[in-house]
CSV table of N, CA, C and O in Angstrom, one decimal:
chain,number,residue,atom,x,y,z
A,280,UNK,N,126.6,89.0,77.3
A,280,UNK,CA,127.8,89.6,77.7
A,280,UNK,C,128.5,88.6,78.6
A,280,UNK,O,128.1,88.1,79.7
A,281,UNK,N,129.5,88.5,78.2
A,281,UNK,CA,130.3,87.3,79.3
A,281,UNK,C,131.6,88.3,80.1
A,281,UNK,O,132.1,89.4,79.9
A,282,UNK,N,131.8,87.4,81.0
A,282,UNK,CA,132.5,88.0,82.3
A,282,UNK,C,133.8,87.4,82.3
A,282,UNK,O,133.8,86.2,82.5
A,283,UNK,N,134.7,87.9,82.3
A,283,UNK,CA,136.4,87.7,82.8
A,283,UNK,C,136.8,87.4,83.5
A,283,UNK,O,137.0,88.1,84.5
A,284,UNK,N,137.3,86.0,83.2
A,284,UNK,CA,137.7,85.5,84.9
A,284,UNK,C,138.9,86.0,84.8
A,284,UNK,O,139.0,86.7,83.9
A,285,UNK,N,139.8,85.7,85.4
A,285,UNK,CA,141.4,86.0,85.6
A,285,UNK,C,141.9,84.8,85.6
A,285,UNK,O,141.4,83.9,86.2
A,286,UNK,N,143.0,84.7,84.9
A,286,UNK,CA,143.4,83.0,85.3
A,286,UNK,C,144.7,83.1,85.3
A,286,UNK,O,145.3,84.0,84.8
A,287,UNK,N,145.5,81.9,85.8
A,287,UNK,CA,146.4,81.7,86.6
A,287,UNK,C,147.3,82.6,86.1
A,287,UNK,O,147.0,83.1,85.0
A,288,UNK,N,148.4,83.1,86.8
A,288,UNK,CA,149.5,84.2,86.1
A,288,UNK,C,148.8,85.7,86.5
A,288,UNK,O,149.4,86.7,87.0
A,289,UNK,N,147.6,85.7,86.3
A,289,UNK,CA,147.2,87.2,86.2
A,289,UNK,C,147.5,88.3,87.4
A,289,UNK,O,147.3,87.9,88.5
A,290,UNK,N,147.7,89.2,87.2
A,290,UNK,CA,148.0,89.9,88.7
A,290,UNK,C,146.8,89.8,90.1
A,290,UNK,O,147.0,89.8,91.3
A,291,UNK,N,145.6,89.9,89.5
A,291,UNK,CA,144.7,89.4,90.6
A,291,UNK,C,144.9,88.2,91.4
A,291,UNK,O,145.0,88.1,92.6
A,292,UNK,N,145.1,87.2,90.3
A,292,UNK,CA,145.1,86.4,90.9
A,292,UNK,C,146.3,86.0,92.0
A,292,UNK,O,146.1,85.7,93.2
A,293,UNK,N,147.2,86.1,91.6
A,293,UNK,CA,148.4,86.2,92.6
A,293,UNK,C,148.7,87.3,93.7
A,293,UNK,O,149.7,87.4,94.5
A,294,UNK,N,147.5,87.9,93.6
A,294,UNK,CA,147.2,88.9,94.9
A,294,UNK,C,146.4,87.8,96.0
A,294,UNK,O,146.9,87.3,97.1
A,295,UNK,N,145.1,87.6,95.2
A,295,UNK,CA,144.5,86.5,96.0
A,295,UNK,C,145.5,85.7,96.4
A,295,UNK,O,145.8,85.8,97.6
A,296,UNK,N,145.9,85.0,95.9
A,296,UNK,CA,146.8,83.6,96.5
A,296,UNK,C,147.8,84.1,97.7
A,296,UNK,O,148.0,83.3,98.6
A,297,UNK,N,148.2,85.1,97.7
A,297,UNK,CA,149.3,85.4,98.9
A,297,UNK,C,148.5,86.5,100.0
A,297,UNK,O,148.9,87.4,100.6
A,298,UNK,N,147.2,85.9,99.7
A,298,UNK,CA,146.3,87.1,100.8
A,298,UNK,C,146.5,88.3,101.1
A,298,UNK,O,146.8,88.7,102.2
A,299,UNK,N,146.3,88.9,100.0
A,299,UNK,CA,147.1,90.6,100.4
A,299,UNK,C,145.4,91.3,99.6
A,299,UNK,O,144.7,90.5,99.0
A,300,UNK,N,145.3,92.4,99.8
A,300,UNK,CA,144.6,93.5,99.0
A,300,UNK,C,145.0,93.7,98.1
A,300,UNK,O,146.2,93.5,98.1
A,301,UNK,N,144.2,94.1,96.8
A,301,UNK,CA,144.8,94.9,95.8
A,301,UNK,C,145.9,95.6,96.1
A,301,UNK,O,147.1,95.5,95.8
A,302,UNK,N,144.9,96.9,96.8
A,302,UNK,CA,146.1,98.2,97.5
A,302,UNK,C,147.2,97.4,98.2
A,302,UNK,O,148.3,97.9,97.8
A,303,UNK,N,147.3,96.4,98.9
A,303,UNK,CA,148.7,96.2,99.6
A,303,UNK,C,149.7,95.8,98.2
A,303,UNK,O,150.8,96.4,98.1
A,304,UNK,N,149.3,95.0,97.3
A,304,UNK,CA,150.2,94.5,96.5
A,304,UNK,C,150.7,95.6,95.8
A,304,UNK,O,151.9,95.7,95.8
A,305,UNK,N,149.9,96.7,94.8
A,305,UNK,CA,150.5,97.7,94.2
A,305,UNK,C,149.7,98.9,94.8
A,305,UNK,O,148.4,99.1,94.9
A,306,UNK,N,150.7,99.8,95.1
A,306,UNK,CA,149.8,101.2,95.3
A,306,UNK,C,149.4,101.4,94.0
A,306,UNK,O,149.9,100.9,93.0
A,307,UNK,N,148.2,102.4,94.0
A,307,UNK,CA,147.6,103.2,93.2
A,307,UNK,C,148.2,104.6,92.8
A,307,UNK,O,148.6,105.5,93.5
A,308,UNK,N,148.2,104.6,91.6
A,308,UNK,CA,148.8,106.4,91.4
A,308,UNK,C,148.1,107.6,91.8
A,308,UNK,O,147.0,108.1,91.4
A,309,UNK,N,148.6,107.9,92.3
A,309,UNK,CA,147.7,109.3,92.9
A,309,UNK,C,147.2,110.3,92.1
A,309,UNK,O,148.1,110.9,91.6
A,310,UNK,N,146.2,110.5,91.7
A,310,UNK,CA,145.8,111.7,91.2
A,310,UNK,C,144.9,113.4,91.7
A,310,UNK,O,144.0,113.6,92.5
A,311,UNK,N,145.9,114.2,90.8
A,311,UNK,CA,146.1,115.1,91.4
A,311,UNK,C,144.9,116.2,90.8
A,311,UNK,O,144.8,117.3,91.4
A,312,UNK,N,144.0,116.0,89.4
A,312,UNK,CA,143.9,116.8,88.7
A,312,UNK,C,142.6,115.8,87.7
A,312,UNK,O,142.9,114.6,87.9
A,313,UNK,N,141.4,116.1,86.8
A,313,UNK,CA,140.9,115.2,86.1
A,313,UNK,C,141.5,114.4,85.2
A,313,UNK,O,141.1,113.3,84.9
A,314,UNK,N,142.9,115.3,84.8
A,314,UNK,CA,143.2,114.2,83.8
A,314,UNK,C,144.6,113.3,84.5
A,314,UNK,O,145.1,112.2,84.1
A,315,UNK,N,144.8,114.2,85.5
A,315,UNK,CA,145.9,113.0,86.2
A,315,UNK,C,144.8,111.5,87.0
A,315,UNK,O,145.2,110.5,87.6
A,316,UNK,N,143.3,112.0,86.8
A,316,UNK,CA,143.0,110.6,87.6
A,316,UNK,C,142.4,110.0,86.2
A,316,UNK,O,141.7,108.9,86.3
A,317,UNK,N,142.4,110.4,85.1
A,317,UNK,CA,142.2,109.3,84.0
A,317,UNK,C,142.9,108.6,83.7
A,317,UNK,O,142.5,107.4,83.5
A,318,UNK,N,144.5,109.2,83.8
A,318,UNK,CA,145.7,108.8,83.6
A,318,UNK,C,145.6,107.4,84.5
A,318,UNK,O,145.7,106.2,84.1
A,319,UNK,N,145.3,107.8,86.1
A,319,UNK,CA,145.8,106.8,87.0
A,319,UNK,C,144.4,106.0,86.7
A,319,UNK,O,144.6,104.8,86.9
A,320,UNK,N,143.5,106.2,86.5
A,320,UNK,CA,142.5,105.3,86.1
A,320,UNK,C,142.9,104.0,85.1
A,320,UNK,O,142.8,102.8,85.2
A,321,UNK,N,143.3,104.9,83.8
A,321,UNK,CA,143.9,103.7,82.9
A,321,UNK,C,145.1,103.1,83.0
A,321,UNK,O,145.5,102.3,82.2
A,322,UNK,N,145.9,103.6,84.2
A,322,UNK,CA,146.9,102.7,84.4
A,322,UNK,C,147.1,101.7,85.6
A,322,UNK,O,147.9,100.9,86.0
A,323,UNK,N,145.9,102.0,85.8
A,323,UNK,CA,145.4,100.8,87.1
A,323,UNK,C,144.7,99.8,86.3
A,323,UNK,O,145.1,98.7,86.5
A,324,UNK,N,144.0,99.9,85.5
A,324,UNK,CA,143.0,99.3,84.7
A,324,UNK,C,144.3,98.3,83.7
A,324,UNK,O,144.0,97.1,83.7
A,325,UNK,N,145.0,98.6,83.3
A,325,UNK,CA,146.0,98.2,82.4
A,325,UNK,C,146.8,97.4,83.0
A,325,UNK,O,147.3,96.4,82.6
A,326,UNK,N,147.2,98.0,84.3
A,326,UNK,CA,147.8,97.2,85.4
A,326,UNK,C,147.1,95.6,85.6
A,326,UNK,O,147.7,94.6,85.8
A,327,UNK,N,145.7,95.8,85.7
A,327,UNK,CA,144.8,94.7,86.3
A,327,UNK,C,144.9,93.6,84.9
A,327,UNK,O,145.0,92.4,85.0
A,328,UNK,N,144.9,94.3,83.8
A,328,UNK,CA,144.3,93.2,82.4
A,328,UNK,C,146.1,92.5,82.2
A,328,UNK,O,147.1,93.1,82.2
A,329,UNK,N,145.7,91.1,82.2
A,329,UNK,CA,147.1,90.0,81.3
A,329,UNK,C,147.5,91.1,80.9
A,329,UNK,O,147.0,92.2,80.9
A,330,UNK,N,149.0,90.3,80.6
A,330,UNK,CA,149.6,90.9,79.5
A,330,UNK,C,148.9,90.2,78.2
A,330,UNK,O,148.3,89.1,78.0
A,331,UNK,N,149.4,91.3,77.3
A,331,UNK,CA,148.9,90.6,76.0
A,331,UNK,C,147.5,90.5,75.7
A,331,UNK,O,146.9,89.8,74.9
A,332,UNK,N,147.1,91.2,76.6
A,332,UNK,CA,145.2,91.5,76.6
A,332,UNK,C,144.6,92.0,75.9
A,332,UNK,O,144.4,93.1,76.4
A,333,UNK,N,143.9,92.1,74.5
A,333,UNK,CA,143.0,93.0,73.5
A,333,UNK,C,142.1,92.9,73.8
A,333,UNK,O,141.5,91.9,73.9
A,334,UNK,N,141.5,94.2,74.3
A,334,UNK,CA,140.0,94.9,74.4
A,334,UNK,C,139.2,94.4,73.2
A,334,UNK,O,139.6,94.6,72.0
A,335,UNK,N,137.6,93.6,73.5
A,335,UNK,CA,136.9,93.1,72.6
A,335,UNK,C,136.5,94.7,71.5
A,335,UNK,O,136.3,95.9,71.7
A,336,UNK,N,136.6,93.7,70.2
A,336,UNK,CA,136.7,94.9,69.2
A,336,UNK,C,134.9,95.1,69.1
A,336,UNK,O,134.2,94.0,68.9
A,337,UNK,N,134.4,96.0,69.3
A,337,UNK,CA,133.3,96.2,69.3
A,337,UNK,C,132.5,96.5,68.1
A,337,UNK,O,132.9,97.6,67.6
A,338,UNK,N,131.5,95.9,67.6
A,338,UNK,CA,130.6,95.8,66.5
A,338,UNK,C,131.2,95.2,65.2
A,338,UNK,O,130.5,95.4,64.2
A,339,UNK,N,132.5,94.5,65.1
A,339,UNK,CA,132.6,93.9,64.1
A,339,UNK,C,132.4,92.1,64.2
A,339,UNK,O,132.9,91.2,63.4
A,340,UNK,N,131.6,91.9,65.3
A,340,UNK,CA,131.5,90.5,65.1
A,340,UNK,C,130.9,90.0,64.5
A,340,UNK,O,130.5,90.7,63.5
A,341,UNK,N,130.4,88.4,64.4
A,341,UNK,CA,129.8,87.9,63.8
A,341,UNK,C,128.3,88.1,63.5
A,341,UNK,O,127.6,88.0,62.5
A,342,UNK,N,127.9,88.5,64.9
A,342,UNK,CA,126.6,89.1,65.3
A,342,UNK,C,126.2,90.7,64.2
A,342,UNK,O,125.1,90.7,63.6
A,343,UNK,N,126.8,91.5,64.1
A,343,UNK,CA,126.7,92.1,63.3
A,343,UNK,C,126.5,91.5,61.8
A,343,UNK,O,125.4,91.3,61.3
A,344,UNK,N,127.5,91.3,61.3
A,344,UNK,CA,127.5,90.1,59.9
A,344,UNK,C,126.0,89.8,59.7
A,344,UNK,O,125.2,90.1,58.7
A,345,UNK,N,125.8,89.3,60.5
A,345,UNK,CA,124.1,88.5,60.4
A,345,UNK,C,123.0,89.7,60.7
A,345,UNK,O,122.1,89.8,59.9
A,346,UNK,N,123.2,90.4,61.7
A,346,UNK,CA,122.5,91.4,61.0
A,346,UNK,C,122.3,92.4,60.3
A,346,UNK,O,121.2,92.9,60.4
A,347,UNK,N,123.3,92.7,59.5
A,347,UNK,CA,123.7,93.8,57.8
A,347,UNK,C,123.2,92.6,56.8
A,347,UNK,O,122.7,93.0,55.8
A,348,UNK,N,123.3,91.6,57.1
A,348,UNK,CA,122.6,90.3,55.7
A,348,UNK,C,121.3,90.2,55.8
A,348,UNK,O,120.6,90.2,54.8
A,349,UNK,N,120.8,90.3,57.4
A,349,UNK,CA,119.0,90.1,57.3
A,349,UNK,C,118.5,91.6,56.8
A,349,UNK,O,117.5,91.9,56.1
A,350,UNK,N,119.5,92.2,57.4
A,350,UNK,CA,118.7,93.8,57.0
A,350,UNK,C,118.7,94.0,55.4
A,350,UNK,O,118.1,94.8,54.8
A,351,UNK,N,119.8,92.9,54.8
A,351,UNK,CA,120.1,93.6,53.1
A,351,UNK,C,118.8,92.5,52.5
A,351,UNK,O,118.0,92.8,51.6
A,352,UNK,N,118.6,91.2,53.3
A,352,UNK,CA,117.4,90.3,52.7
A,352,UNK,C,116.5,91.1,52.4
A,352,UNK,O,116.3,91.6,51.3
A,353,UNK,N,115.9,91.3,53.5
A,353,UNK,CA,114.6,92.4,53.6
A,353,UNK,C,114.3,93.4,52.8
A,353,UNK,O,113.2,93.7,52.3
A,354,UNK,N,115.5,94.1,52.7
A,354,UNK,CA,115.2,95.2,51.9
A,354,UNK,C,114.8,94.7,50.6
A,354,UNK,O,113.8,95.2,49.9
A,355,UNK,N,115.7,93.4,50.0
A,355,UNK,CA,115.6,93.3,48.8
A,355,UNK,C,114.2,92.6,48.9
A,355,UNK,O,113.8,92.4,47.7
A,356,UNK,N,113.6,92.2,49.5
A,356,UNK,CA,111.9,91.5,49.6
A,356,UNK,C,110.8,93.1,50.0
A,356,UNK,O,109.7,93.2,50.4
A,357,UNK,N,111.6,94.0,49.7
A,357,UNK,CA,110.7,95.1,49.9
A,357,UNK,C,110.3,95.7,51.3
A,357,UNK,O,109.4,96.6,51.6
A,358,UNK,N,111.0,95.2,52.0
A,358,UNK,CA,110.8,95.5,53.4
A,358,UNK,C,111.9,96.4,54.2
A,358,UNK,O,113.0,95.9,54.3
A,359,UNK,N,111.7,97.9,54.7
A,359,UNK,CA,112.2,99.0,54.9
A,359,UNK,C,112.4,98.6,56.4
A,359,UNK,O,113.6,98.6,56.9
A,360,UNK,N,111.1,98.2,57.4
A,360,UNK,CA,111.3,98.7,59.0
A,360,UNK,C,111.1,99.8,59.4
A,360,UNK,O,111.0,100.8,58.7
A,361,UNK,N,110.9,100.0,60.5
A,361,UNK,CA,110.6,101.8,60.9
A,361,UNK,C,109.2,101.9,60.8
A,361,UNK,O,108.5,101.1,60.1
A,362,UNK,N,108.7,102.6,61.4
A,362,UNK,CA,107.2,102.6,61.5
A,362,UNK,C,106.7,103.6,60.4
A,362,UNK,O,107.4,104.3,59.8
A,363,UNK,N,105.8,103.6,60.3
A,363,UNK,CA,105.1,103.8,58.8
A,363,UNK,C,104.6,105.4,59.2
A,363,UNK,O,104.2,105.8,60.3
A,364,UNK,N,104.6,106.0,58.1
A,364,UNK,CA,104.3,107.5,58.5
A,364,UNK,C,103.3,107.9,58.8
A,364,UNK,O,102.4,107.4,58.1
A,365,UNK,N,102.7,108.7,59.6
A,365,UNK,CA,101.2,109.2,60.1
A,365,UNK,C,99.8,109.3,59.0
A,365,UNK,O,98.7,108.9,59.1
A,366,UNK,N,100.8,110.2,57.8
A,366,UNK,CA,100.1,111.1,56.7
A,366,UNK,C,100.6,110.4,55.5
A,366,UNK,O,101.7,110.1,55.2
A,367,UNK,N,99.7,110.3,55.0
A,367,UNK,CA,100.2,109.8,53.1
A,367,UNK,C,100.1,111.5,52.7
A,367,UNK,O,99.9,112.5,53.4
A,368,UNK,N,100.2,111.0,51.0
A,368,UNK,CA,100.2,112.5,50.5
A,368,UNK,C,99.0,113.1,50.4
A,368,UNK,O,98.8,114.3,50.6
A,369,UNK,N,98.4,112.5,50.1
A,369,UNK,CA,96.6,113.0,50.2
A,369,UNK,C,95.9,113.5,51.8
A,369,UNK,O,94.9,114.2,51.9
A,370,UNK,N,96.6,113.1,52.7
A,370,UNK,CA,96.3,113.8,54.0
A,370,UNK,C,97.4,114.9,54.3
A,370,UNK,O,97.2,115.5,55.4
A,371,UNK,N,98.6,115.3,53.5
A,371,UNK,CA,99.8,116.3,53.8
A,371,UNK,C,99.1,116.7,53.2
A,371,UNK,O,98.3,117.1,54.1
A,372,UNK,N,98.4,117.1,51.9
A,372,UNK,CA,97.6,118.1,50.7
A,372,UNK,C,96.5,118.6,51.9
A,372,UNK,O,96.6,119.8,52.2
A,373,UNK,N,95.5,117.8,52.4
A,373,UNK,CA,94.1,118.1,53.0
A,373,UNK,C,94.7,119.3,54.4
A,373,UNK,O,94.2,120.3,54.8
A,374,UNK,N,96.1,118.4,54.9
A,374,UNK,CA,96.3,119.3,55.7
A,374,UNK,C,97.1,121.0,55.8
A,374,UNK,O,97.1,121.7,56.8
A,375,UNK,N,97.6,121.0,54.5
A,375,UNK,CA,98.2,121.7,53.8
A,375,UNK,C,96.7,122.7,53.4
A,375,UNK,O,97.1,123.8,53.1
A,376,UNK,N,95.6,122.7,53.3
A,376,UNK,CA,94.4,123.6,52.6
A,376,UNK,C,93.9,123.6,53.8
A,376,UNK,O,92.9,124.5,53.7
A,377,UNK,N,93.9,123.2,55.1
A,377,UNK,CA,93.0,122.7,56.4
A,377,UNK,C,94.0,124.7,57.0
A,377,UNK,O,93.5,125.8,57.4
A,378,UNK,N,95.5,124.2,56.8
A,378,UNK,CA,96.2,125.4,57.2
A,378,UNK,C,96.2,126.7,56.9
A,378,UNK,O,96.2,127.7,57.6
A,379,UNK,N,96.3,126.5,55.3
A,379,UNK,CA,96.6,127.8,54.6
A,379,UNK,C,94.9,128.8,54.7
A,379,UNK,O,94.6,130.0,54.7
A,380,UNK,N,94.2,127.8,54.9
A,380,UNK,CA,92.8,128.8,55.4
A,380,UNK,C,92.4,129.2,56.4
A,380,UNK,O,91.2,129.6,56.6
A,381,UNK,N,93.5,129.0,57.2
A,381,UNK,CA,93.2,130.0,58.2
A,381,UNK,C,92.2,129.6,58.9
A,381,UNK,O,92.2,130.3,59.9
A,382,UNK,N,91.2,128.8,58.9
A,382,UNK,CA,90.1,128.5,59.5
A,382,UNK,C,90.5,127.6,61.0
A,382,UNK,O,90.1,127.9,62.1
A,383,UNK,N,91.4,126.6,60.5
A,383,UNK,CA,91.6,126.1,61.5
A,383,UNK,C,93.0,126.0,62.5
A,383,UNK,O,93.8,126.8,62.0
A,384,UNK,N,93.5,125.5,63.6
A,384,UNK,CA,94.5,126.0,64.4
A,384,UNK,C,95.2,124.7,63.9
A,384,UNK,O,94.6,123.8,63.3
A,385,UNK,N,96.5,124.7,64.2
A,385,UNK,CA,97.2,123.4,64.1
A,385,UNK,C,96.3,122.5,64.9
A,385,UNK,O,96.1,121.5,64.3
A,386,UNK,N,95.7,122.4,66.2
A,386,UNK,CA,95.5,121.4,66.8
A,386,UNK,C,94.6,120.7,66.3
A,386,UNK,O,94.8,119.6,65.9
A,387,UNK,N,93.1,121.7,66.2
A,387,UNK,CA,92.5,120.8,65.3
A,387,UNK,C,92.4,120.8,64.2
A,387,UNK,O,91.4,120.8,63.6
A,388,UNK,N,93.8,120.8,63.6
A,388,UNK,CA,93.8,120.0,62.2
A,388,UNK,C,94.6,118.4,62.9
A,388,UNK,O,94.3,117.3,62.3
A,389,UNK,N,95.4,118.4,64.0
A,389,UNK,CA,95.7,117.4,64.7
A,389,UNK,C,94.8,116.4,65.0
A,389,UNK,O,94.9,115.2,64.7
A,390,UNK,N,93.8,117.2,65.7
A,390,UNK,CA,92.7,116.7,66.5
A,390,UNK,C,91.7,116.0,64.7
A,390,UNK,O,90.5,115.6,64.9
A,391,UNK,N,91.9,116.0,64.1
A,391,UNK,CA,91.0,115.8,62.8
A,391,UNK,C,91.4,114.5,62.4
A,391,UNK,O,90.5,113.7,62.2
A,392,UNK,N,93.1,114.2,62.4
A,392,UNK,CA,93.9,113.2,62.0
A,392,UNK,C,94.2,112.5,62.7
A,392,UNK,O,94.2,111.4,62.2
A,393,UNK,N,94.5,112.5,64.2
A,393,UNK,CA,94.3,111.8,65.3
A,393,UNK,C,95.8,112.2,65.6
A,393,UNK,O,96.3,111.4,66.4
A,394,UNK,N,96.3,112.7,65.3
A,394,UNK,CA,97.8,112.9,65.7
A,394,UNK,C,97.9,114.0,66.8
A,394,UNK,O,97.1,114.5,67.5
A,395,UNK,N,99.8,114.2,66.8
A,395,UNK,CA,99.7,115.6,67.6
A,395,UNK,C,100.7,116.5,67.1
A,395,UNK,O,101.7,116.4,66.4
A,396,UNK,N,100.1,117.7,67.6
A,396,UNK,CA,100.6,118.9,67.1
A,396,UNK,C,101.8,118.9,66.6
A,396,UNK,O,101.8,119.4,65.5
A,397,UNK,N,103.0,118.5,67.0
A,397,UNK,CA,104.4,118.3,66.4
A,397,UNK,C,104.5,117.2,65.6
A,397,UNK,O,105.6,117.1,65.0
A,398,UNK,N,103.4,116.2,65.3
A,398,UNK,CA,103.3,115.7,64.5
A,398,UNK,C,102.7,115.9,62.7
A,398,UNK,O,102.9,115.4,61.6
A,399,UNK,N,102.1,117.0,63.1
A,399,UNK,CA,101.3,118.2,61.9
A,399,UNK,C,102.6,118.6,61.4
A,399,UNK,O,103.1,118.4,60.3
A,400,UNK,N,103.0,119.3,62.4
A,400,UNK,CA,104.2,120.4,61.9
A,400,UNK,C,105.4,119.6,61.1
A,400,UNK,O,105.9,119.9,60.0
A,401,UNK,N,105.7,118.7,61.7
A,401,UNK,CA,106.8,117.5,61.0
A,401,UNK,C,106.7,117.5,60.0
A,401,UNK,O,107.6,118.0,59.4
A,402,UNK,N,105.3,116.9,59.1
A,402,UNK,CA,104.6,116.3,58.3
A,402,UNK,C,104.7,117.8,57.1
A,402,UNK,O,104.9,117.7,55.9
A,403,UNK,N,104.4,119.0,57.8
A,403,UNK,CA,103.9,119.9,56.7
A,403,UNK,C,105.5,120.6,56.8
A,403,UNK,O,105.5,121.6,56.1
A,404,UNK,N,106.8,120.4,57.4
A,404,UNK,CA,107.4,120.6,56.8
A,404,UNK,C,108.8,120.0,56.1
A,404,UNK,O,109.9,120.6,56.0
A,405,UNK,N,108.3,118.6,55.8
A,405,UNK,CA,108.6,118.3,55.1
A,405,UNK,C,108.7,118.2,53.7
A,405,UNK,O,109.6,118.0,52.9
A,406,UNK,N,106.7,118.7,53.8
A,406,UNK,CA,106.4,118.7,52.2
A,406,UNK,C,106.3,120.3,51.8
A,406,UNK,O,105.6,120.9,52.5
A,407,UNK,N,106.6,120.6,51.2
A,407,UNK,CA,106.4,121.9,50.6
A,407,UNK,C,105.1,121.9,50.0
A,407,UNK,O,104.6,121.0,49.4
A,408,UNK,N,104.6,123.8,50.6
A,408,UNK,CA,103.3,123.7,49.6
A,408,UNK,C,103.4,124.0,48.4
A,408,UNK,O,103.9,124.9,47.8
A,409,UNK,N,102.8,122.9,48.0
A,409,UNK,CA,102.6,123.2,46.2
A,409,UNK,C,101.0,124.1,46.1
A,409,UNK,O,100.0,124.0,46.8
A,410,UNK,N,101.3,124.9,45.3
A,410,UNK,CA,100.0,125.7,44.8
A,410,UNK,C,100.0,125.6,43.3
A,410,UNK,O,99.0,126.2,42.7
């Protein structure tokens, strides 16, 4: 992240140069109300930036670019990202017959798979029981 200097012309700076405060050179707008101090918020703020100042456009840089291209490489080499799921389908089934019998509590059917309890529950409801 880089930092803004002010350079010559800018209203800071010609505060600085003639030794005055901010506050001495321009009052602030008074606000009276939340949105009268947003108001005076962004018009102090607007006050401070050059003229002719554009706010950096956020997330269309180059930096992005490069990362939608590595992410489209990968995919096409078979690679997703994200961490890999607790349960394949053969442990959603065991725990799917572990439940429906009643024998055991969610936990230790948790406590069997090494997981945790809202991890069971996730898992079994995403898959529907097949019977």
């Amino acid at each position: 992240m880089s930092r803004h200097v002010p350079q010559e012309g800018h209203p800071l700076v010609e505060v600085k140069k003639a030794s005055k405060s901010i506050e001495q050179a321009e009052p602030a707008a008074k606000a009276t109300g939340a949105v009268d101090l947003m108001k005076a918020l962004r018009a102090n703020v607007e006050r401070a930036q050059p003229q002719g100042h554009q706010p950096k456009d956020d997330g269309a840089g180059p930096e992005k670019e490069r990362t939608m291209d590595g992410l489209e490489a990968a995919r096409a080499r078979g690679r997703t990202g994200g961490q890999k799921p607790k349960f394949g389908p053969r442990q959603v089934r065991l725990a799917w017959d572990m439940y429906d019998s009643c024998d055991y509590t969610v936990q230790q059917i948790a406590d069997e798979f090494g997981v945790t309890r809202p991890t069971v529950y996730r898992h079994l409801s995403k898959v529907p029981r097949q019977r």
